[in-house]
Short mmCIF file of C-alpha atoms and ligand atoms in Angstrom, two decimals:
data_model
loop_
_atom_site.label_atom_id
_atom_site.label_comp_id
_atom_site.label_asym_id
_atom_site.label_seq_id
_atom_site.Cartn_x
_atom_site.Cartn_y
_atom_site.Cartn_z
CA MET A 151 2.59 -18.61 17.03
CA THR A 152 6.34 -18.18 16.54
CA LEU A 153 8.06 -17.16 13.34
CA ASP A 154 9.74 -19.98 11.75
CA HIS A 155 12.63 -18.76 9.77
CA SER A 156 14.17 -22.16 8.97
CA MET A 157 11.27 -22.52 6.45
CA SER A 158 11.86 -19.32 4.58
CA THR A 159 14.83 -17.74 2.69
CA ALA A 160 15.94 -14.49 3.78
CA LEU A 161 18.31 -12.84 1.60
CA PRO A 162 20.13 -9.94 3.22
CA ILE A 163 21.19 -7.55 0.40
CA LEU A 164 22.50 -4.42 2.09
CA PRO A 165 25.28 -3.95 4.27
CA SER A 166 24.16 -3.47 7.87
CA ASP A 167 24.38 0.38 7.46
CA PRO A 168 22.05 1.41 4.70
CA ALA A 169 23.65 4.89 4.66
CA ALA A 170 26.84 3.23 3.30
CA SER A 171 25.31 2.52 0.00
CA ARG A 172 23.21 5.53 -0.38
CA GLY A 173 25.49 8.25 -1.45
CA ALA A 174 24.51 11.89 -1.87
CA SER A 175 20.90 12.63 -2.67
CA PRO A 176 20.58 14.01 -6.11
CA VAL A 177 19.40 17.83 -6.53
CA THR A 178 17.76 17.21 -9.87
CA GLU A 179 13.97 16.80 -10.48
CA ASN A 180 12.64 13.10 -9.93
CA LEU A 181 10.58 12.38 -12.93
CA LEU A 182 9.04 9.47 -10.87
CA ASP A 183 7.26 11.83 -8.55
CA LEU A 184 4.96 13.14 -11.42
CA ALA A 185 1.69 11.83 -12.58
CA PRO A 186 1.54 10.73 -16.23
CA ASP A 187 0.13 14.06 -17.80
CA ALA A 188 2.39 16.07 -15.58
CA ALA A 189 5.51 14.24 -16.49
CA LEU A 190 4.67 14.33 -20.19
CA THR A 191 4.03 18.10 -20.04
CA ARG A 192 7.32 18.60 -18.22
CA LEU A 193 9.15 16.36 -20.77
CA GLN A 194 7.63 18.16 -23.65
CA GLY A 195 8.62 21.52 -22.39
CA TRP A 196 12.11 20.30 -21.58
CA LEU A 197 12.47 18.82 -25.09
CA GLY A 198 11.08 21.99 -26.64
CA GLU A 199 13.62 24.03 -25.05
CA ARG A 200 16.30 21.92 -26.74
CA GLY A 201 14.77 21.84 -30.16
CA GLU A 202 13.98 18.07 -29.73
CA PRO A 203 10.88 16.49 -31.31
CA ALA A 204 7.88 16.33 -29.16
CA TYR A 205 7.29 12.59 -29.82
CA ARG A 206 10.38 11.92 -27.74
CA ALA A 207 8.40 12.67 -24.51
CA ALA A 208 6.14 9.60 -24.97
CA GLN A 209 9.14 7.49 -25.81
CA ILE A 210 10.99 8.64 -22.62
CA PHE A 211 7.89 8.37 -20.48
CA ALA A 212 7.27 4.63 -21.68
CA ARG A 213 10.71 3.82 -20.08
CA LEU A 214 9.69 5.23 -16.64
CA TRP A 215 7.08 2.88 -15.76
CA ALA A 216 5.69 0.62 -18.57
CA ARG A 217 9.07 -0.87 -19.64
CA PRO A 218 11.14 0.61 -16.79
CA VAL A 219 14.94 1.29 -16.87
CA ARG A 220 17.47 1.55 -13.94
CA GLY A 221 18.70 4.99 -15.46
CA PHE A 222 18.53 7.12 -18.55
CA ASP A 223 21.61 5.46 -20.03
CA GLU A 224 19.48 2.30 -20.50
CA ILE A 225 17.22 4.06 -22.87
CA THR A 226 19.21 2.97 -25.83
CA GLU A 227 16.52 4.05 -28.39
CA LEU A 228 17.48 7.69 -27.72
CA PRO A 229 20.68 9.24 -29.06
CA LYS A 230 23.47 9.09 -26.39
CA ALA A 231 23.67 13.08 -26.07
CA LEU A 232 20.00 13.14 -25.17
CA ARG A 233 20.42 10.41 -22.68
CA GLU A 234 23.21 12.46 -20.98
CA ALA A 235 21.21 15.68 -21.25
CA LEU A 236 18.36 13.94 -19.24
CA GLY A 237 20.66 12.88 -16.73
CA GLU A 238 21.76 16.48 -16.21
CA SER A 239 18.37 17.66 -15.67
CA PHE A 240 16.43 14.79 -14.07
CA HIS A 241 16.89 11.61 -12.06
CA LEU A 242 14.98 8.37 -11.63
CA SER A 243 15.03 7.38 -7.88
CA ARG A 244 15.48 3.83 -6.78
CA LEU A 245 14.56 1.91 -3.67
CA THR A 246 17.17 -0.33 -2.28
CA LEU A 247 16.07 -3.93 -1.73
CA SER A 248 17.30 -4.73 1.84
CA THR A 249 15.59 -8.19 2.39
CA ARG A 250 13.81 -10.43 0.33
CA GLN A 251 11.98 -13.34 2.01
CA ARG A 252 9.83 -16.14 0.43
CA SER A 253 7.09 -17.99 2.47
CA ASN A 254 6.28 -21.68 2.02
CA ASP A 255 3.02 -20.54 0.49
CA GLY A 256 4.73 -18.59 -2.22
CA THR A 257 4.11 -15.25 -0.47
CA GLU A 258 7.14 -12.90 -0.64
CA LYS A 259 7.87 -9.98 1.34
CA PHE A 260 10.34 -7.18 0.44
CA LEU A 261 11.85 -4.67 2.76
CA PHE A 262 12.94 -1.53 0.83
CA CYS A 263 15.18 1.20 2.08
CA MET A 264 14.42 4.77 1.18
CA HIS A 265 17.22 7.43 0.48
CA ASP A 266 17.04 8.50 4.14
CA GLY A 267 17.22 5.14 5.66
CA GLN A 268 13.54 4.77 6.24
CA LEU A 269 12.34 1.06 5.66
CA ILE A 270 9.05 0.08 4.16
CA GLU A 271 7.36 -3.17 3.31
CA THR A 272 5.88 -4.55 0.22
CA VAL A 273 4.21 -8.05 0.05
CA ALA A 274 3.60 -10.02 -3.12
CA ILE A 275 0.82 -12.69 -2.84
CA PRO A 276 0.32 -15.21 -5.67
CA ASP A 277 -3.13 -16.68 -5.99
CA GLY A 278 -3.69 -18.72 -9.33
CA ASP A 279 -3.37 -16.41 -12.29
CA ARG A 280 -3.27 -13.41 -9.94
CA LEU A 281 -0.33 -11.68 -8.25
CA THR A 282 -1.51 -9.12 -5.59
CA LEU A 283 0.81 -6.45 -4.29
CA CYS A 284 0.38 -5.16 -0.88
CA ILE A 285 2.04 -1.77 -0.90
CA SER A 286 3.04 0.77 1.73
CA SER A 287 1.92 4.49 1.69
CA GLN A 288 3.72 5.78 4.66
CA ALA A 289 6.90 4.77 6.67
CA GLY A 290 5.26 3.94 10.14
CA CYS A 291 1.76 4.96 10.92
CA ALA A 292 0.19 7.51 13.35
CA LEU A 293 -3.02 5.57 13.97
CA GLN A 294 -2.00 3.11 16.76
CA CYS A 295 -4.49 0.34 15.99
CA ALA A 296 -3.99 -1.88 19.04
CA PHE A 297 -3.27 -5.09 17.03
CA CYS A 298 -1.02 -3.73 14.30
CA ALA A 299 2.79 -3.79 14.36
CA THR A 300 2.94 -0.58 12.15
CA GLY A 301 0.91 1.38 14.72
CA ALA A 302 3.40 0.23 17.33
CA MET A 303 6.41 1.85 15.46
CA GLY A 304 4.68 5.21 15.21
CA PHE A 305 4.72 7.56 12.24
CA GLN A 306 7.94 8.46 10.46
CA ARG A 307 6.91 10.18 7.29
CA ASN A 308 4.76 10.18 4.15
CA LEU A 309 6.00 8.34 1.11
CA LEU A 310 6.34 10.13 -2.29
CA PRO A 311 4.73 8.81 -5.47
CA SER A 312 8.06 7.60 -6.62
CA GLU A 313 8.28 5.52 -3.28
CA ILE A 314 4.61 4.30 -3.44
CA ALA A 315 4.41 3.37 -7.11
CA GLY A 316 8.26 2.69 -7.03
CA GLN A 317 7.34 -0.55 -4.99
CA VAL A 318 5.88 -1.80 -8.04
CA ARG A 319 8.51 -0.44 -10.33
CA GLU A 320 11.19 -2.12 -8.42
CA LEU A 321 9.44 -5.45 -8.68
CA ARG A 322 9.25 -5.08 -12.46
CA LEU A 323 13.04 -4.52 -12.50
CA LEU A 324 13.74 -7.81 -10.73
CA ASP A 325 15.31 -10.61 -13.07
CA PRO A 326 12.80 -12.26 -13.52
CA PRO A 327 10.28 -9.50 -13.12
CA LEU A 328 7.29 -9.69 -10.88
CA LEU A 329 4.25 -8.33 -12.56
CA PRO A 330 1.33 -7.69 -10.31
CA THR A 331 -2.17 -7.98 -11.55
CA ASN A 332 -3.69 -6.42 -8.35
CA ILE A 333 -2.75 -3.77 -5.96
CA VAL A 334 -3.89 -3.31 -2.37
CA PHE A 335 -2.89 -0.31 -0.16
CA MET A 336 -2.69 -2.61 2.87
CA GLY A 337 1.03 -2.30 3.85
CA MET A 338 2.41 0.17 6.10
CA GLY A 339 0.61 3.38 6.58
CA GLU A 340 -2.86 5.12 6.24
CA PRO A 341 -3.22 5.99 2.53
CA MET A 342 -5.93 8.43 3.17
CA MET A 343 -3.54 10.49 5.40
CA ASN A 344 -1.11 10.69 2.65
CA TRP A 345 -3.67 11.66 -0.21
CA LYS A 346 -1.11 14.11 -1.79
CA GLY A 347 1.07 11.09 -2.44
CA VAL A 348 -1.56 8.68 -3.10
CA ASP A 349 -3.53 10.69 -5.52
CA PRO A 350 -0.75 10.90 -8.31
CA THR A 351 0.14 7.27 -7.38
CA LEU A 352 -3.22 6.00 -8.43
CA SER A 353 -2.75 7.62 -11.91
CA LEU A 354 0.75 5.99 -12.17
CA LEU A 355 -0.74 2.64 -11.28
CA ASN A 356 -3.89 2.80 -13.60
CA ASP A 357 -2.72 4.81 -16.64
CA PRO A 358 -2.00 2.56 -19.54
CA ARG A 359 0.77 4.66 -20.51
CA ALA A 360 2.40 3.94 -16.95
CA LEU A 361 1.72 0.67 -14.91
CA GLY A 362 -1.57 -0.01 -16.59
CA ILE A 363 -3.32 -1.79 -13.81
CA GLY A 364 -7.24 -1.74 -14.06
CA ALA A 365 -8.78 0.44 -11.67
CA ARG A 366 -11.18 -2.33 -10.47
CA HIS A 367 -7.96 -4.17 -9.48
CA ILE A 368 -6.73 -1.48 -7.15
CA THR A 369 -7.92 -1.27 -3.66
CA ILE A 370 -7.33 1.60 -1.16
CA SER A 371 -7.77 0.52 2.35
CA THR A 372 -8.57 3.00 5.04
CA VAL A 373 -9.55 3.25 8.64
CA GLY A 374 -12.24 5.61 7.63
CA VAL A 375 -10.58 9.02 7.06
CA LEU A 376 -13.54 10.88 5.73
CA PRO A 377 -11.83 13.52 3.61
CA GLY A 378 -9.94 10.73 1.78
CA ILE A 379 -13.04 8.74 1.11
CA ILE A 380 -14.55 11.85 -0.52
CA ALA A 381 -11.48 12.50 -2.53
CA LEU A 382 -11.53 9.06 -3.84
CA SER A 383 -15.13 9.06 -4.68
CA GLU A 384 -14.44 12.26 -6.81
CA ARG A 385 -11.90 10.48 -8.93
CA PRO A 386 -13.76 9.19 -12.15
CA GLU A 387 -11.91 5.78 -12.13
CA GLN A 388 -13.48 2.64 -10.48
CA PHE A 389 -10.83 2.26 -7.67
CA ARG A 390 -12.02 0.02 -5.05
CA LEU A 391 -12.44 1.24 -1.31
CA ALA A 392 -11.90 -1.10 1.67
CA ILE A 393 -12.73 0.24 5.21
CA SER A 394 -11.07 -1.38 8.35
CA ILE A 395 -13.93 -1.70 10.67
CA HIS A 396 -12.78 -4.25 13.05
CA ALA A 397 -15.44 -3.38 15.66
CA PRO A 398 -19.20 -2.94 15.23
CA SER A 399 -19.74 -0.48 18.23
CA ASP A 400 -17.95 2.97 19.00
CA GLU A 401 -17.40 1.68 22.53
CA LEU A 402 -15.44 -1.39 21.24
CA ARG A 403 -13.91 0.28 18.24
CA LYS A 404 -12.39 3.07 20.28
CA THR A 405 -10.53 0.82 22.35
CA LEU A 406 -8.97 -0.87 19.14
CA MET A 407 -8.58 2.03 16.95
CA PRO A 408 -8.01 5.52 18.64
CA VAL A 409 -9.03 7.05 15.32
CA ASN A 410 -12.56 6.31 15.96
CA THR A 411 -12.68 9.30 18.21
CA LYS A 412 -12.08 11.61 15.22
CA TYR A 413 -14.04 9.58 12.70
CA PRO A 414 -16.86 7.72 14.60
CA LEU A 415 -18.50 4.71 13.17
CA ALA A 416 -21.84 6.28 12.11
CA GLU A 417 -19.98 8.83 9.96
CA VAL A 418 -17.73 6.19 8.48
CA ILE A 419 -20.87 4.11 7.52
CA ALA A 420 -22.54 7.13 6.23
CA ALA A 421 -19.66 7.97 3.85
CA ALA A 422 -19.46 4.14 2.79
CA ALA A 423 -23.16 4.33 1.97
CA THR A 424 -22.71 7.41 -0.43
CA PHE A 425 -19.73 5.99 -2.06
CA ASP A 426 -20.83 5.24 -5.58
CA ARG A 427 -19.18 1.81 -5.75
CA ARG A 428 -19.61 -1.19 -3.50
CA VAL A 429 -17.30 -1.00 -0.39
CA THR A 430 -15.53 -3.86 1.42
CA PHE A 431 -15.36 -4.03 5.29
CA GLU A 432 -12.18 -5.53 6.74
CA TYR A 433 -12.75 -7.08 9.86
CA VAL A 434 -9.86 -8.77 11.82
CA MET A 435 -10.88 -11.60 14.08
CA LEU A 436 -9.50 -11.02 17.59
CA GLY A 437 -10.14 -14.00 19.78
CA GLY A 438 -12.63 -13.13 22.55
CA VAL A 439 -12.66 -9.53 21.66
CA ASN A 440 -14.75 -8.85 18.58
CA ASP A 441 -15.88 -12.44 17.52
CA GLN A 442 -19.08 -13.15 19.50
CA ALA A 443 -22.57 -13.47 18.29
CA VAL A 444 -23.54 -10.02 19.33
CA HIS A 445 -20.73 -8.62 17.25
CA ALA A 446 -21.97 -10.35 14.19
CA THR A 447 -25.37 -9.13 14.58
CA GLN A 448 -24.10 -5.65 14.89
CA LEU A 449 -21.74 -5.85 12.05
CA ALA A 450 -24.46 -7.38 9.74
CA GLN A 451 -26.66 -4.24 10.44
CA LEU A 452 -23.76 -1.92 9.51
CA ALA A 453 -22.89 -3.84 6.50
CA ARG A 454 -26.49 -3.85 5.37
CA GLU A 455 -26.65 -0.18 5.75
CA CYS A 456 -24.10 0.44 3.08
CA ARG A 457 -24.42 -2.93 1.18
CA ALA A 458 -20.85 -3.75 2.15
CA PHE A 459 -19.07 -6.99 1.32
CA VAL A 460 -17.38 -8.21 4.53
CA ASN A 461 -13.84 -9.64 4.52
CA LEU A 462 -13.01 -11.62 7.81
CA ILE A 463 -9.36 -11.67 8.20
CA PRO A 464 -7.63 -14.05 10.69
CA LEU A 465 -5.30 -12.03 12.98
CA HIS A 466 -1.77 -12.43 11.75
CA PRO A 467 -0.22 -13.38 15.14
CA GLY A 468 3.32 -11.94 14.65
CA GLY A 469 3.98 -8.85 16.96
CA SER A 470 0.19 -8.90 17.76
CA MET A 471 0.51 -7.33 21.13
CA GLY A 472 -1.65 -9.56 23.63
CA PHE A 473 -4.25 -10.43 21.05
CA THR A 474 -4.88 -14.02 19.87
CA PRO A 475 -6.56 -15.24 16.56
CA SER A 476 -10.10 -16.42 16.82
CA PRO A 477 -10.09 -20.02 16.27
CA ALA A 478 -11.24 -21.30 12.88
CA PRO A 479 -14.61 -22.60 13.97
CA VAL A 480 -15.32 -19.30 15.61
CA ILE A 481 -14.69 -17.43 12.36
CA ALA A 482 -16.77 -20.09 10.48
CA THR A 483 -19.77 -19.35 12.81
CA PHE A 484 -19.15 -15.55 12.63
CA ALA A 485 -19.36 -15.86 8.72
CA ARG A 486 -22.42 -18.05 8.80
CA ALA A 487 -24.09 -15.32 11.06
CA LEU A 488 -23.45 -12.65 8.69
CA ARG A 489 -24.50 -14.53 5.65
CA ALA A 490 -27.75 -15.67 7.46
CA ARG A 491 -28.43 -11.86 7.70
CA GLY A 492 -27.97 -11.43 4.00
CA VAL A 493 -24.44 -9.98 4.01
CA GLU A 494 -21.90 -11.26 1.60
CA THR A 495 -18.87 -12.48 3.43
CA ALA A 496 -15.55 -13.90 2.64
CA VAL A 497 -12.88 -15.71 5.08
CA ARG A 498 -9.57 -14.52 4.15
CA ARG A 499 -6.60 -16.99 4.47
CA SER A 500 -3.62 -15.77 6.47
CA ARG A 501 -0.78 -15.75 4.10
CA GLY A 502 3.11 -15.59 4.78
CA LEU A 503 2.71 -16.56 8.36
CA ASP A 504 6.33 -17.89 8.37
CA ILE A 505 7.78 -14.61 7.26
CA ALA A 506 5.95 -11.96 9.46
CA ALA A 507 4.00 -10.80 6.42
CA ALA A 508 1.39 -8.67 8.17
CA CYS A 509 1.52 -5.12 8.36
CA GLY A 510 4.77 -3.68 9.82
CA GLN A 511 6.05 -7.03 11.12
CA LEU A 512 9.26 -7.31 8.96
CA ARG A 513 10.43 -3.83 9.82
CA THR A 514 9.67 -4.30 13.36
CA GLU A 515 11.54 -7.40 13.32
CA ARG A 516 14.65 -5.74 11.72
CA LEU A 517 14.78 -2.58 13.67
CA GLY A 518 13.14 -3.63 17.14
CA ARG A 519 10.46 -1.01 18.35
CA ARG A 520 11.53 2.54 17.64
CA VAL A 521 10.70 5.62 19.40
CA PRO A 522 8.21 7.33 16.89
CA VAL A 523 9.16 10.72 15.41
CA ALA A 524 5.62 11.91 15.53
CA THR A 525 2.44 10.16 16.65
CA GLU A 526 -0.04 12.91 16.71
CA ILE A 527 -2.83 12.51 14.10
CA ASP A 528 -3.21 16.07 13.12
CA GLY A 529 0.49 17.03 13.30
CA GLN A 530 2.72 16.64 10.28
CA ILE A 531 0.64 14.34 8.33
CA ASP A 532 -0.66 15.40 5.00
CA GLU A 533 -4.41 14.64 5.05
CA ALA A 534 -6.55 14.53 2.14
N1 LIG B 220 -4.24 1.98 7.39
C1 LIG B 220 -4.94 1.24 6.39
C2 LIG B 220 -4.22 0.25 5.38
C3 LIG B 220 -3.03 -0.51 6.12
S1 LIG B 220 -3.40 -1.91 7.09
C4 LIG B 220 -6.09 0.52 7.08
O1 LIG B 220 -5.98 0.43 8.20
O2 LIG B 220 -7.01 0.03 6.39
C5 LIG B 220 -4.12 -3.14 6.16
C6 LIG B 220 -5.16 -3.87 6.84
O3 LIG B 220 -4.27 -4.87 7.67
C7 LIG B 220 -6.02 -3.27 7.92
O4 LIG B 220 -7.34 -3.75 7.75
C8 LIG B 220 -5.26 -3.62 9.16
O5 LIG B 220 -6.28 -3.47 10.24
C9 LIG B 220 -4.96 -4.98 8.93
N2 LIG B 220 -3.99 -5.62 9.98
C10 LIG B 220 -2.99 -4.81 10.76
N3 LIG B 220 -2.37 -5.73 11.65
C11 LIG B 220 -2.79 -6.91 11.34
C12 LIG B 220 -2.52 -8.19 11.86
N4 LIG B 220 -1.70 -8.42 12.76
N5 LIG B 220 -3.41 -9.30 11.40
C13 LIG B 220 -4.36 -9.12 10.47
N6 LIG B 220 -4.60 -8.01 9.87
C14 LIG B 220 -4.00 -6.79 10.25
#
């Protein structure tokens, strides 16, 4: 399938050199990197030192995420001197919108440029009353799943909370604003290999004083990084867990997902079985590779072991490196075989086909294939 850009609107917003519009990076503390309680404590301390009333902390915090501002000068409910003092001690980082593309089906894709020139993708998927935002947790990815465009670009760096939750914040700052009802960590990167960034981000997304999105409407998707699954299960909120299974045997899975060597299927399934909430299996349908009857039988067995719900995902063909999507009738037969074995199964629709909306595809299109900075799984990556 070729990408049809005549059907979509691409709005280049930046000059070709993103560095030109960046300026020097500020040296003050970025309030957007702090989880809600930490930010409020920090603000209370700072206000106390200045003899300002403590209630101002909540007032300022409300303008970081819930009713976001572009800069402190926009918090007009504060005295001007206080706004100026805030600007001398802190800053609010922004992500620069580099490209915005709209698909025929209403899906929108955003390419954001970070302060260091790294590019990340965010996809907004409308569906009836819902607006699901697919966010990135890393620039690039170390995992090298064979069918994934992000894997092909290699790992660049972890994102900070201000850059992960910042994707939601930036869309709220648009005119008109986009207000997501659901969040999925299914953009670029492996969230469980950036738990240090993802953990406070979950609080920012969920806390009613910040972005206020219900925990059941926030899904973290992982290849099965076990320490991350444990860390997520230890949080009290009802965040949802999705596991990218993609192959029902170690033999096949390790050819598609090198991470299977470190976290073999049996351990991932055992972790899913002990997770105290219902888990979803993601299973991308690769024509002639993992879509046969035997795979359905094996997958049903795994799903039953941990009472998982299965999402069958048609392969998004852009940049899919030699794989072809399973034909629709093959997917339907596969779904029937799972359901016949008592496994709840949904077949996902591919969205944004005309705008390269799958993981990593837009950045790849923009930059070409880059030599990765680091690709080792254990190296510079901050695991849970
Ligand atoms: N690293 C995490 C989250 C990011 S990818 C994970 O792997 O779960 C989100 C989902 O998109 C994963 O299930 C991934 O396997 C899938 N994906 C990647 N490339 C795809 C493509 N071309 N078509 C369909 N799904 C794809």
